Coordinates of C-alpha atoms and ligand atoms in Angstrom, one line a residue:
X293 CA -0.2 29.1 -17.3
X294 CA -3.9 29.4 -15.7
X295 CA -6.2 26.6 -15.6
X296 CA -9.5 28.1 -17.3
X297 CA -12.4 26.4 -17.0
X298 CA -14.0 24.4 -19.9
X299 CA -16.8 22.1 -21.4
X300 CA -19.7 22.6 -19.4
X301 CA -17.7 25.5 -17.7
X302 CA -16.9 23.7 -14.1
X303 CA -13.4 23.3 -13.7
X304 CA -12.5 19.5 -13.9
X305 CA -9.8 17.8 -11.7
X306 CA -9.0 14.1 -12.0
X307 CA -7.1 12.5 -9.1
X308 CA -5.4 9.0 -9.8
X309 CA -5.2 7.1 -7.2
X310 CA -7.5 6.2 -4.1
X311 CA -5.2 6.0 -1.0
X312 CA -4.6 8.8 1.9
X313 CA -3.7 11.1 -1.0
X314 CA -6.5 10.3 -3.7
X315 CA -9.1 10.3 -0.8
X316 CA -8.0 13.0 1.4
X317 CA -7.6 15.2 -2.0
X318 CA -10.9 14.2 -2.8
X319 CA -12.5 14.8 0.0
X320 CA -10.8 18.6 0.1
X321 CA -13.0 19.8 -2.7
X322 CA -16.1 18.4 -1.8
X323 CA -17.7 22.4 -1.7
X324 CA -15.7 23.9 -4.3
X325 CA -16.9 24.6 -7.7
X326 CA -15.2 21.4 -9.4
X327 CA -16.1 18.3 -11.2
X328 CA -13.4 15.6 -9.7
X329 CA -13.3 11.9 -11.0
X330 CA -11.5 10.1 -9.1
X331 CA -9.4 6.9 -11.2
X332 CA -8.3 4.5 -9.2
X333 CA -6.8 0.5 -10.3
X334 CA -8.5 -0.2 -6.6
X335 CA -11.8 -0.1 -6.0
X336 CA -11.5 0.4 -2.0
X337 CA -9.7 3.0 0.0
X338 CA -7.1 0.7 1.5
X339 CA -5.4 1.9 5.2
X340 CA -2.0 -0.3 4.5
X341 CA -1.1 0.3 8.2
X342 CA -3.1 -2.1 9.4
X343 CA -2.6 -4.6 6.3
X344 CA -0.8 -7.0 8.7
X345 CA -3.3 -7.6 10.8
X346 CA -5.1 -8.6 7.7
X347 CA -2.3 -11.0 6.8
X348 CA -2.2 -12.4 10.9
X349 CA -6.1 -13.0 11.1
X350 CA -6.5 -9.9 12.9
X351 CA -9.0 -8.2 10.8
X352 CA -10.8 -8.7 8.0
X353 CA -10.5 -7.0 4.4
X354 CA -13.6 -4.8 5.0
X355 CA -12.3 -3.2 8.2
X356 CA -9.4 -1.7 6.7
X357 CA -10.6 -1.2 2.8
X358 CA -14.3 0.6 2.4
X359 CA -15.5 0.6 -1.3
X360 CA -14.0 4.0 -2.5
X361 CA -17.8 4.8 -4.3
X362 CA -19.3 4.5 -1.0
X363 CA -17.0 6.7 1.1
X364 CA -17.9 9.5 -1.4
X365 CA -21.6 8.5 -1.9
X366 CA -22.1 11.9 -0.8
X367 CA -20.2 14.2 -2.3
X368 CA -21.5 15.1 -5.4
X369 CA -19.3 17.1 -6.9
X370 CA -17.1 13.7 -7.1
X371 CA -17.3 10.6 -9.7
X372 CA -15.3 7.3 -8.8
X373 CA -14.0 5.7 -12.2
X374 CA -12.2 1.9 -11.6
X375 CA -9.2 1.7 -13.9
X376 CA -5.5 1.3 -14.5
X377 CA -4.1 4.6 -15.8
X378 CA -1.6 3.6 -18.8
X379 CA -0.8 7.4 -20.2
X380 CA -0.9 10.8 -18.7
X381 CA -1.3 13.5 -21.6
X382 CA -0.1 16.5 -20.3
X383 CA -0.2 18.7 -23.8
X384 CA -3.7 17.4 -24.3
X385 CA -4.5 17.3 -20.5
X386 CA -6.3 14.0 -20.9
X387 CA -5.8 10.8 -18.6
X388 CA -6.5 7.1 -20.4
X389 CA -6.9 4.2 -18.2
X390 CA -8.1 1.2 -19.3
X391 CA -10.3 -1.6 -17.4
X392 CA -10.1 -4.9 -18.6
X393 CA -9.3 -3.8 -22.2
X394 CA -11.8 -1.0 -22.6
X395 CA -10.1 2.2 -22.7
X396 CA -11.5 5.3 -20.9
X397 CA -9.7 8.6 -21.7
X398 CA -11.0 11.7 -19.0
X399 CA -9.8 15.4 -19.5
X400 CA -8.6 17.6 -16.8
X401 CA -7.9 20.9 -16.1
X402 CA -6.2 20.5 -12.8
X403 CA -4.5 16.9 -11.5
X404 CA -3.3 15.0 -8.5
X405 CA -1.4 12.2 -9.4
X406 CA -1.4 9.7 -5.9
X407 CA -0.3 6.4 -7.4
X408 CA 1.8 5.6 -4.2
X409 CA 4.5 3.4 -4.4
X410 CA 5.1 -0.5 -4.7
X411 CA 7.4 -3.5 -3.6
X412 CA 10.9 -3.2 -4.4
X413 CA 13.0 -6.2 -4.5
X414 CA 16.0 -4.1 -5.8
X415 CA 16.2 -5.4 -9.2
X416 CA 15.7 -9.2 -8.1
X417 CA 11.9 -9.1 -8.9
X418 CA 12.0 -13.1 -9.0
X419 CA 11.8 -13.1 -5.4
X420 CA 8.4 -12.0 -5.4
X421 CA 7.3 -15.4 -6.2
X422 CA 8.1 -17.1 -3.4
X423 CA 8.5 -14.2 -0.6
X424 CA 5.1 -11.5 -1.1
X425 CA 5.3 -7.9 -0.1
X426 CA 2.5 -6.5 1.6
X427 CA 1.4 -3.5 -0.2
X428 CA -2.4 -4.7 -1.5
X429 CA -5.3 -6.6 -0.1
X430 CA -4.4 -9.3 -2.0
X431 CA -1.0 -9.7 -0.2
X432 CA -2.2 -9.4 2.8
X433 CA -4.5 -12.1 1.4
X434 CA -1.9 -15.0 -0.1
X435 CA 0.6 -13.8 3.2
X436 CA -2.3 -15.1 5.7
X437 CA -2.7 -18.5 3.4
X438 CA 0.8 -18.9 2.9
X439 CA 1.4 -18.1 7.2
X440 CA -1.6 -20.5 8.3
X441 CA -0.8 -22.8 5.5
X442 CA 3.0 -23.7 6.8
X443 CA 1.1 -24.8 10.4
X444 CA -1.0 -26.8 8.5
X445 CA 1.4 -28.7 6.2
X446 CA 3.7 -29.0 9.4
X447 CA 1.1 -30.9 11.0
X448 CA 1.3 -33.4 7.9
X449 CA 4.9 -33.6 7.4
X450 CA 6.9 -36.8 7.5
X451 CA 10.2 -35.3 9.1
X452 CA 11.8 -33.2 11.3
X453 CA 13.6 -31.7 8.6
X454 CA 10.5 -30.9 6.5
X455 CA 8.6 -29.6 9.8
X456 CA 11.0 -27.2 10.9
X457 CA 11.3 -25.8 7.4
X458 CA 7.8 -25.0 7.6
X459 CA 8.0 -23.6 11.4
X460 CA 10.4 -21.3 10.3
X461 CA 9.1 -17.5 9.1
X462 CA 11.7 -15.1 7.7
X463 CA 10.5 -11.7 7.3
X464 CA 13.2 -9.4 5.5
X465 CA 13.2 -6.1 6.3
X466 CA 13.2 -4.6 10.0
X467 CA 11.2 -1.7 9.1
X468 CA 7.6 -0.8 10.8
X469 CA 6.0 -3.3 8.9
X470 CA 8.8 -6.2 9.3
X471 CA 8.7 -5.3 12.8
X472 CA 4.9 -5.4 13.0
X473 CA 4.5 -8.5 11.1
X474 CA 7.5 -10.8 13.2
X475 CA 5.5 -9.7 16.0
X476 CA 2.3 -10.8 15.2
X477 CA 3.4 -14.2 13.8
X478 CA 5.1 -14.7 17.2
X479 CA 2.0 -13.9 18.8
X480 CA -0.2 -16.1 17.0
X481 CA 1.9 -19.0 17.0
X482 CA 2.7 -18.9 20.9
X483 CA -1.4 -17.7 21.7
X484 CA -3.8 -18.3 19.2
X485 CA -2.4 -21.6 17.2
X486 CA -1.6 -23.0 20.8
X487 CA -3.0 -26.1 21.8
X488 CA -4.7 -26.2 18.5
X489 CA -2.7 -28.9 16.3
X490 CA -2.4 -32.8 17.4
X491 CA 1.5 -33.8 16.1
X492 CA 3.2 -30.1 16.3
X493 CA 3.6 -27.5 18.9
X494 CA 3.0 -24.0 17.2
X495 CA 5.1 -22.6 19.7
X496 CA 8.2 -24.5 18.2
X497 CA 7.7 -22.0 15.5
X498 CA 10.8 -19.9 14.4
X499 CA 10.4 -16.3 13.6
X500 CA 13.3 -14.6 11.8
X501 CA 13.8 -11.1 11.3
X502 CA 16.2 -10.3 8.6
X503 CA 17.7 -7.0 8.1
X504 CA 20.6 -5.9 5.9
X505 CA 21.2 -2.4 8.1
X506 CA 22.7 -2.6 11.5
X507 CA 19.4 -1.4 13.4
X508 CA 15.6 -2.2 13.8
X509 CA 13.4 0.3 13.2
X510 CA 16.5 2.4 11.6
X511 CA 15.0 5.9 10.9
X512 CA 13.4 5.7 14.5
X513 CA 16.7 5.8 15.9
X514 CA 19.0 3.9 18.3
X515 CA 16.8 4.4 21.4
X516 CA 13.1 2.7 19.8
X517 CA 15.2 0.8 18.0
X518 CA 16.8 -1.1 20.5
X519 CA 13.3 -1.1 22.6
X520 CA 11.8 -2.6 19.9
X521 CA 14.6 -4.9 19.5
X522 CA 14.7 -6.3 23.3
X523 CA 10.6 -6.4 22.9
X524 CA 10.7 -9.2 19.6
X525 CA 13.6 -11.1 21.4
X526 CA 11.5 -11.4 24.6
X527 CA 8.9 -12.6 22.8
X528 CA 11.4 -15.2 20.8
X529 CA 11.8 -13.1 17.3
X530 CA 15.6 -14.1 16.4
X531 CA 17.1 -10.5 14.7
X532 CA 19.8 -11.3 12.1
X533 CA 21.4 -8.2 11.7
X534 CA 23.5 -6.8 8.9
X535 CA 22.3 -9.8 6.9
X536 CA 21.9 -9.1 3.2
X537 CA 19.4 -11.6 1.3
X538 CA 20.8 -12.5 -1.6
X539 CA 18.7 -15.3 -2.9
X540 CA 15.1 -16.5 -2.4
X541 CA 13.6 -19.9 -3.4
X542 CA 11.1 -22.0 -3.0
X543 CA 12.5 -23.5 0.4
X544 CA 14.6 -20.6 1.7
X545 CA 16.8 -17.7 1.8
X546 CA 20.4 -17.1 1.4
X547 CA 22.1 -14.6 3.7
X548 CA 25.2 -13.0 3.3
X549 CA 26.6 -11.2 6.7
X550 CA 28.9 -8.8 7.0
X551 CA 31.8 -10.7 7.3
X552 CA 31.3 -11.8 3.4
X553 CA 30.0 -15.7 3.8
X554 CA 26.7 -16.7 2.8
X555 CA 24.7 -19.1 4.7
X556 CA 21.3 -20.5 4.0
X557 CA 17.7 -20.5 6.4
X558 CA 15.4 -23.2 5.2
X559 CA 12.0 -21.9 5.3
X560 CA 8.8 -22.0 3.2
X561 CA 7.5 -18.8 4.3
X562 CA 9.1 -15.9 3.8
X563 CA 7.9 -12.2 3.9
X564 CA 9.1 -9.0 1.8
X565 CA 9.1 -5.8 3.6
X566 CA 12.4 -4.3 2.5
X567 CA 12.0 -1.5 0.1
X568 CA 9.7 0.4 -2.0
X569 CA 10.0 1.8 -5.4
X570 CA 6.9 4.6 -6.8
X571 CA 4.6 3.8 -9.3
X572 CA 6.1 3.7 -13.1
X573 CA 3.4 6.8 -13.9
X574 CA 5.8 9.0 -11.8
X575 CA 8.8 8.2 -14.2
X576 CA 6.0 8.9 -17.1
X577 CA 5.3 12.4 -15.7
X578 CA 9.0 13.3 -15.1
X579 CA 10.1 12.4 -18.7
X580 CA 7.2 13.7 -20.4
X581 CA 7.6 17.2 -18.6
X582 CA 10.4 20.1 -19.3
X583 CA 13.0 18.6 -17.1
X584 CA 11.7 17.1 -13.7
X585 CA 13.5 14.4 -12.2
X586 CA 12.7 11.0 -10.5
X587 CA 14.9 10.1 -7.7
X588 CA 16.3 6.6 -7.4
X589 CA 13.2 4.6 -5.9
X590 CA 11.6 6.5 -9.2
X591 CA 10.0 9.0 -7.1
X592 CA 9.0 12.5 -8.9
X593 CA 11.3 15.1 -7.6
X594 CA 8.4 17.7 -7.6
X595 CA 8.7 21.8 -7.5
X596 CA 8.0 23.5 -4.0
X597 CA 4.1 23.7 -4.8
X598 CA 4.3 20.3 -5.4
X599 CA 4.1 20.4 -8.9
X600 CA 6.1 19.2 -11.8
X601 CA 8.4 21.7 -14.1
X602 CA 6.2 23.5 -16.3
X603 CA 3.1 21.9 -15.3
X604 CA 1.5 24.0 -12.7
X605 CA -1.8 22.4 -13.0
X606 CA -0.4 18.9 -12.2
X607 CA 0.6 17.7 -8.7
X608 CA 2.5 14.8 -7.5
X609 CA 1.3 14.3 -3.9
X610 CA 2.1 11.2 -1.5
X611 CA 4.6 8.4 -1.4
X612 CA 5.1 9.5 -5.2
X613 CA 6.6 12.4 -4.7
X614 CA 9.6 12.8 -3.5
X615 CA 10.5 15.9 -1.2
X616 CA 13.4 16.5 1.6
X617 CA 11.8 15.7 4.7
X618 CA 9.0 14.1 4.0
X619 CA 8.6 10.2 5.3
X620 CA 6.4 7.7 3.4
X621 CA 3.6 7.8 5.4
X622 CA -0.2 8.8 5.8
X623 CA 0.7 12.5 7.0
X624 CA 3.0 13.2 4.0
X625 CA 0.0 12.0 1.8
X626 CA -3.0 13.6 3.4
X627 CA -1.4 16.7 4.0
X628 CA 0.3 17.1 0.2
X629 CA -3.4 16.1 -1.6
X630 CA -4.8 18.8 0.9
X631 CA -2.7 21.7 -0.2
X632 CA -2.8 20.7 -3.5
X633 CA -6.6 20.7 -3.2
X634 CA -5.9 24.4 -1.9
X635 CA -4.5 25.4 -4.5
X636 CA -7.1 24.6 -6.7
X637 CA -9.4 26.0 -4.6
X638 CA -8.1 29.2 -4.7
X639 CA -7.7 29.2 -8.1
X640 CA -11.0 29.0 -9.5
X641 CA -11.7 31.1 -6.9
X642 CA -9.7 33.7 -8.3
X643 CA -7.5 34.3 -5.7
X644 CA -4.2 33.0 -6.4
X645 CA -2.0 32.7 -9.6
X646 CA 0.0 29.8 -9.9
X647 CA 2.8 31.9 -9.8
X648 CA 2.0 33.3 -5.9
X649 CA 1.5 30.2 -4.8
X650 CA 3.4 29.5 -1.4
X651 CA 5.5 26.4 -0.9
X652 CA 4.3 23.4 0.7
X653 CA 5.4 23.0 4.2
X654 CA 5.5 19.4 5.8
X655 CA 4.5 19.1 9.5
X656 CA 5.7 16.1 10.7
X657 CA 3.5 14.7 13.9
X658 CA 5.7 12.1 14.4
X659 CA 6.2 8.0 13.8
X660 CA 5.5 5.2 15.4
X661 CA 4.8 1.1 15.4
X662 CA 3.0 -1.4 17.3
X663 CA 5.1 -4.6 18.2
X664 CA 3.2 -7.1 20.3
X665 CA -0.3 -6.4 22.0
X666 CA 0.0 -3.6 24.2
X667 CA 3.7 -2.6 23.2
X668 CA 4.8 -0.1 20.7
X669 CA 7.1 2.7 20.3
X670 CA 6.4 6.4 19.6
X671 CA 8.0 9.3 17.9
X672 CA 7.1 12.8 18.2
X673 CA 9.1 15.8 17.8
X674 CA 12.7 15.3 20.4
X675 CA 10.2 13.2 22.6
X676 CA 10.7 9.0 22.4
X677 CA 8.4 6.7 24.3
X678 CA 8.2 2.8 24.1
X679 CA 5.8 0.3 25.6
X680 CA 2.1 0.7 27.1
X681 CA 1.1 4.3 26.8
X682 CA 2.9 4.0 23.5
X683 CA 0.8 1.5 22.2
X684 CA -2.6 3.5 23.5
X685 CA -1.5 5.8 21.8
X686 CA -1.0 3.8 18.6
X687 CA -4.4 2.7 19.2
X688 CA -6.3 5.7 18.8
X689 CA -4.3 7.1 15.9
X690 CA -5.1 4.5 14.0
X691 CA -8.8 3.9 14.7
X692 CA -9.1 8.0 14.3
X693 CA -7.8 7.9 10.7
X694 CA -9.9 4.5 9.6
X695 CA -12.9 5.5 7.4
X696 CA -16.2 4.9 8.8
X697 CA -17.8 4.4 12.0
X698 CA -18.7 0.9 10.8
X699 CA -15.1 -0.1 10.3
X700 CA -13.7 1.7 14.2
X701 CA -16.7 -0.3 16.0
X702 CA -15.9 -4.0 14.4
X703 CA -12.6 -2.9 14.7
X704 CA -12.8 -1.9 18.3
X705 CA -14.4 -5.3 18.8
X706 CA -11.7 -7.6 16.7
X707 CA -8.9 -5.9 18.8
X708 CA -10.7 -6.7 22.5
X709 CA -11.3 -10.5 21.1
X710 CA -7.4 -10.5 19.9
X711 CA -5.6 -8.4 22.8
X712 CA -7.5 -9.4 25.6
X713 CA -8.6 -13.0 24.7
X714 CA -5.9 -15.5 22.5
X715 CA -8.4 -15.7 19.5
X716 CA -8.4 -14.2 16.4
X717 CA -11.5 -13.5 14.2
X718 CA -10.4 -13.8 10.9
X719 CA -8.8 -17.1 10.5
X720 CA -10.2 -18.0 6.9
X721 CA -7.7 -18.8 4.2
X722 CA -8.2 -20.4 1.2
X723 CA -6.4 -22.2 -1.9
X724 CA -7.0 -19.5 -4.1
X725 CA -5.7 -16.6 -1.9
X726 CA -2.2 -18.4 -2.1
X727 CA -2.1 -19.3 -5.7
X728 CA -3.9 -16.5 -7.2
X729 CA -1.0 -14.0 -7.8
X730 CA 1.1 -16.9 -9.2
X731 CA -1.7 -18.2 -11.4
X732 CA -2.6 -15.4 -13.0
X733 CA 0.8 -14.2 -13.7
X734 CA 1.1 -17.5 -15.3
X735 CA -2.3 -17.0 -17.3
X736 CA -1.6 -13.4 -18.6
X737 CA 2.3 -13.9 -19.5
X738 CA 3.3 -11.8 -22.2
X739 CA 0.9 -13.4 -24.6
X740 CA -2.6 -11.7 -25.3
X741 CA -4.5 -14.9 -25.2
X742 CA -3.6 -15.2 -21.6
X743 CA -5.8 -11.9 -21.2
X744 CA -8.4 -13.1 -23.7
X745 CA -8.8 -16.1 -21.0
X746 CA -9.1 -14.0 -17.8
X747 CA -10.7 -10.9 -19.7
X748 CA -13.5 -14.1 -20.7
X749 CA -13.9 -15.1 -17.5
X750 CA -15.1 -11.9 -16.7
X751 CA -17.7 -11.3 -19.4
X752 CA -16.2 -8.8 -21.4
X753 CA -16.6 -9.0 -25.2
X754 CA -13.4 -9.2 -27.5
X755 CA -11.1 -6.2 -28.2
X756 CA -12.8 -3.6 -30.3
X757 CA -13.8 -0.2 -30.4
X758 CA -17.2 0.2 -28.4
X759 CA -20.4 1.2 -30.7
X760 CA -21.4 4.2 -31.0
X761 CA -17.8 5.5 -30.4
X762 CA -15.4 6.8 -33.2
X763 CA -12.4 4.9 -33.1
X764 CA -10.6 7.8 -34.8
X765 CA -11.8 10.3 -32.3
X766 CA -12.7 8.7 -29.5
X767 CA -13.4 11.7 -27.3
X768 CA -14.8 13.8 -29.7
X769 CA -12.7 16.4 -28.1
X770 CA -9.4 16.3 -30.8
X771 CA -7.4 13.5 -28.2
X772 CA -5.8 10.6 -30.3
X773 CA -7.0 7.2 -29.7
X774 CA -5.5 5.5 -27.2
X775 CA -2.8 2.4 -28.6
X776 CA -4.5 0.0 -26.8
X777 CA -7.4 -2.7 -27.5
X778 CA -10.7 -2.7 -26.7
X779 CA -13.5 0.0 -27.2
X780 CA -12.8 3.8 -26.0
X781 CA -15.1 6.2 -24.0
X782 CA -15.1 9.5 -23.1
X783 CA -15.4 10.9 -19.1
X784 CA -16.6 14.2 -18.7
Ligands
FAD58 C1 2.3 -2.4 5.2 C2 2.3 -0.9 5.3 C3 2.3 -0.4 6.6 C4 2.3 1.0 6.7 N1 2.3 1.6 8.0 C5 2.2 2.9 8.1 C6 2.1 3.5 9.4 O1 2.0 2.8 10.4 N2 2.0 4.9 9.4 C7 2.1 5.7 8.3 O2 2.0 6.9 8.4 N3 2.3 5.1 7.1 C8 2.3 3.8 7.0 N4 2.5 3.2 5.7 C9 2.7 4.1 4.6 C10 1.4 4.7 4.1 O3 0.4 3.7 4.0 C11 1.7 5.4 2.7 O4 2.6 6.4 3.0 C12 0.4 6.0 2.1 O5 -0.5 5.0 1.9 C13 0.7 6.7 0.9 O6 -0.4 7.2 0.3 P1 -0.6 7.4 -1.3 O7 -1.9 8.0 -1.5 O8 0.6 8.2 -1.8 O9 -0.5 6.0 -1.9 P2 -1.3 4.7 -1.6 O10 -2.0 4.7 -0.3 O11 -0.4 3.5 -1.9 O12 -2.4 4.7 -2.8 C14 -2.1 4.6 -4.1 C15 -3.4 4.4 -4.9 O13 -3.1 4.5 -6.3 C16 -3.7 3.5 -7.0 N5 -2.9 3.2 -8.2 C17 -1.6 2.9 -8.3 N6 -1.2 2.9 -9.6 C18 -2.3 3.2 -10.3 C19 -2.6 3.4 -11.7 N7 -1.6 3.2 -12.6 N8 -3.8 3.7 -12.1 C20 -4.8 3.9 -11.2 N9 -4.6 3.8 -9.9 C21 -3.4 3.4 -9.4 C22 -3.7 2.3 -6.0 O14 -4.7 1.4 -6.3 C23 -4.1 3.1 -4.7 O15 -5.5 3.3 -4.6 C24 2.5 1.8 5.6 C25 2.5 1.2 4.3 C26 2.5 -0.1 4.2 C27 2.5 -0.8 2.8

């Protein structure tokens, strides 16, 4: 198949998706001879590692998530378009996403699908309303009410009993970001919160790692695993180990160990960081294409170019794809969305068929995760390294791939007040950052008036086609209207 440029005769890619591998693919074809609109359900480019020092009054939202439109202010080859995409076309090539009921359907020549990859709570999706993943702003959000807000109630409660069910943290999952986060609540109770409340001593404060494998930091291996280990218990993180959760409420968790008896931890806040699953488009994609499969956290078993079966003009890049040997992680992002951005290149450039294309090779610069100030532990290649130098190191990787200068230099500054000093600069939490998920989930529910109410609320006019626009043909270009309510428009 070749991808032949139409309409006004520039070649049009749309990229879904505005993390590492909707930016970074992006940001690949700023000279080339394209039209790209970026969709995106987000309007920020959001660098997740750093998300929990969001949630432990680290850094503020704006550090770690610039407004996507204003990364690429100057790239004008690329639109930003804010929108959930509900339907993937790939015999008319068109996209539809929708933003708070009005419909948007944008035709492609060429796409990168980078939807990434959300909480999995293995089929027990009720959990999520009392223990949050960390996967969006707004988790990151609710997770630093809900942490600040158990100090708080603790300094109010009438008992023991209800005090040191507040005190107590459980964060399931020992994986980078269960690591990271046990850490950092230990840290803040024992150096920021210190001293600071009249009736309770923040130090009293329990953190609880729970993880159903027999290792922290598993993939990292024995070695960093066991540093990293021996790091949280110095620092008074109890590791349960091969503890399955197997119930999560309001007040606590249910473990089951090894041995096959269950036992309960009272706690009110409790943490999810124990699985992923991809975005639902990449289930979409494999069914609707000749054969391609989805692996069992529903991520698109893609071709060598990173394609799907008999598609060669639409790539699945970044924690949505799913190829042997690649991690999860910014690097398998960043460098999929840039080859498939190569490919396109070369394309319209006419120097490569589809067909000659060469496979995508992964090179993998290593892992690694920060667990206390000035302690970490560091993968690369056959060489393993824990502690000081480690955590340096952690340091300037991560303020090297934050986007903007803006964002490194606050940044820069938040860490010397947090690392060096016992403060923290973003204590601010609020009623509505803990109750908004829940709230809204109860306002939309499966009826439409619930998103009458909250679509309302934000001025949009009732369902409807929008004037001016065919409801019949709503892209004048022969693409069916999109099943859904509210007005349609075309892009590009
Ligand atoms: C808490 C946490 C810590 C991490 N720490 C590290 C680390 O230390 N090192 C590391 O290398 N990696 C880390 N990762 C993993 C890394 O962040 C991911 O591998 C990377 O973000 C994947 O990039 P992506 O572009 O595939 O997806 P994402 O960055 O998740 O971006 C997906 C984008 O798609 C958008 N989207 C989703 N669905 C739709 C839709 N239907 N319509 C429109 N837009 C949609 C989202 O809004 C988002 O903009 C961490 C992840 C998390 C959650």
């Amino acid at each position: 198949m070749s991808t032949q440029p139409v309409g006004n005769g520039r070649h049009r890619v749309v990229v879904i998706g505005s993390g590492f591998g909707g930016l970074f693919g992006t940001k690949h074809l700023k000279r080339a001879d394209v039209e790209v609109t970026l969709i995106s359900k987000s309007t920020t480019h959001l660098f997740q590692p750093l998300l929990y020092q969001v949630a432990t009054g680290i850094l503020s939202v704006g550090e770690i998530a610039p407004a996507t439109r204003l990364v690429l202010r100057k790239q004008k080859n690329a639109r930003v378009l804010l929108g959930e995409v509900t339907d993937i076309d790939l015999e008319q090539r068109a996209v539809t996403s929708v933003l708070l009921g009005e419909t948007t359907v944008t035709p492609y020549d060429s796409l990168i699908v980078a939807t990434g990859a959300q909480q999995s709570y293995f089929g027990n999706d009720q959990f999520a309303t009392f223990a949050p993943g960390m996967k969006t702003i707004d988790d990151a959000l609710e997770l630093r009410g809900r942490i600040l807000g158990s100090f708080e109630q603790a300094e109010v409660a009438r008992t023991q009993e209800e005090r040191d069910r507040l005190l107590t943290f459980v964060v399931v999952g020992a994986g980078p970001t269960g690591v990271e986060l046990a850490g950092q609540i230990a840290e803040l109770s024992d150096r920021t919160l210190e001293g600071t409340f009249h009736n309770i001593d923040p130090r009293d404060a329990r953190v609880i790692l729970v993880e159903g494998a027999g290792a922290v930091l598993g993939p990292m291996g024995p070695k960093l695993g066991s540093k990293a280990q021996r790091r949280l218990e110095s620092m008074g993180v109890e590791i349960q180990l091969n503890a399955l959760v197997t119930d999560v409420d309001a007040h606590g968790v249910t473990v089951k160990d090894q041995d096959g008896t269950t036992r309960r931890i009272e706690s009110s806040c409790k943490v999810w960081s124990a699985g992923v699953q991809a975005s639902p488009l990449g289930k979409m994609l494999a069914e609707r294409s000749d054969g391609t499969e989805v692996d069992r956290a529903g991520r698109v078993v893609v071709e060598p170019d990173l394609t799907i079966k008999g598609h060669p003009n639409v790539f699945v890049v970044g924690d949505l794809m799913s190829v042997p040997g690649v991690p999860g992680q910014a690097q398998g992002a960043i460098q999929g969305a840039t080859y498939a951005a190569k490919q396109i290149k070369a394309e319209i450039a006419g120097k490569q068929n589809p067909a000659d294309r060469r496979p995508f090779k992964y090179f993998n610069k290593g892992s690694m995760a920060t667990i206390s100030r000035f302690s970490a532990v560091c993968q690369v290649g056959k060489l393993e390294f824990g502690g000081f130098i480690a955590w340096l190191a952690w340091l300037a990787l991560h303020l090297y791939y934050l986007v903007g200068y803006r964002s490194r230099i606050i940044t820069i500054i938040q860490w010397f007040v947090t690392f060096l000093g016992r403060s923290r600069g973003q204590m601010a939490a609020t009623e509505q950052w803990i109750f908004a998920r829940l709230a809204l989930e109860a306002v939309y529910g499966d009826s439409e008036e619930g998103e009458e109410i909250v679509r309302g609320a934000a001025g949009r006019r009732p369902p409807g086609p929008a004037p001016g626009v065919s409801p019949a043909d709503p892209t004048g270009n022969g693409i069916a209207a999109a099943d859904k309510p509210g007005g349609n428009r075309k892009v590009g």
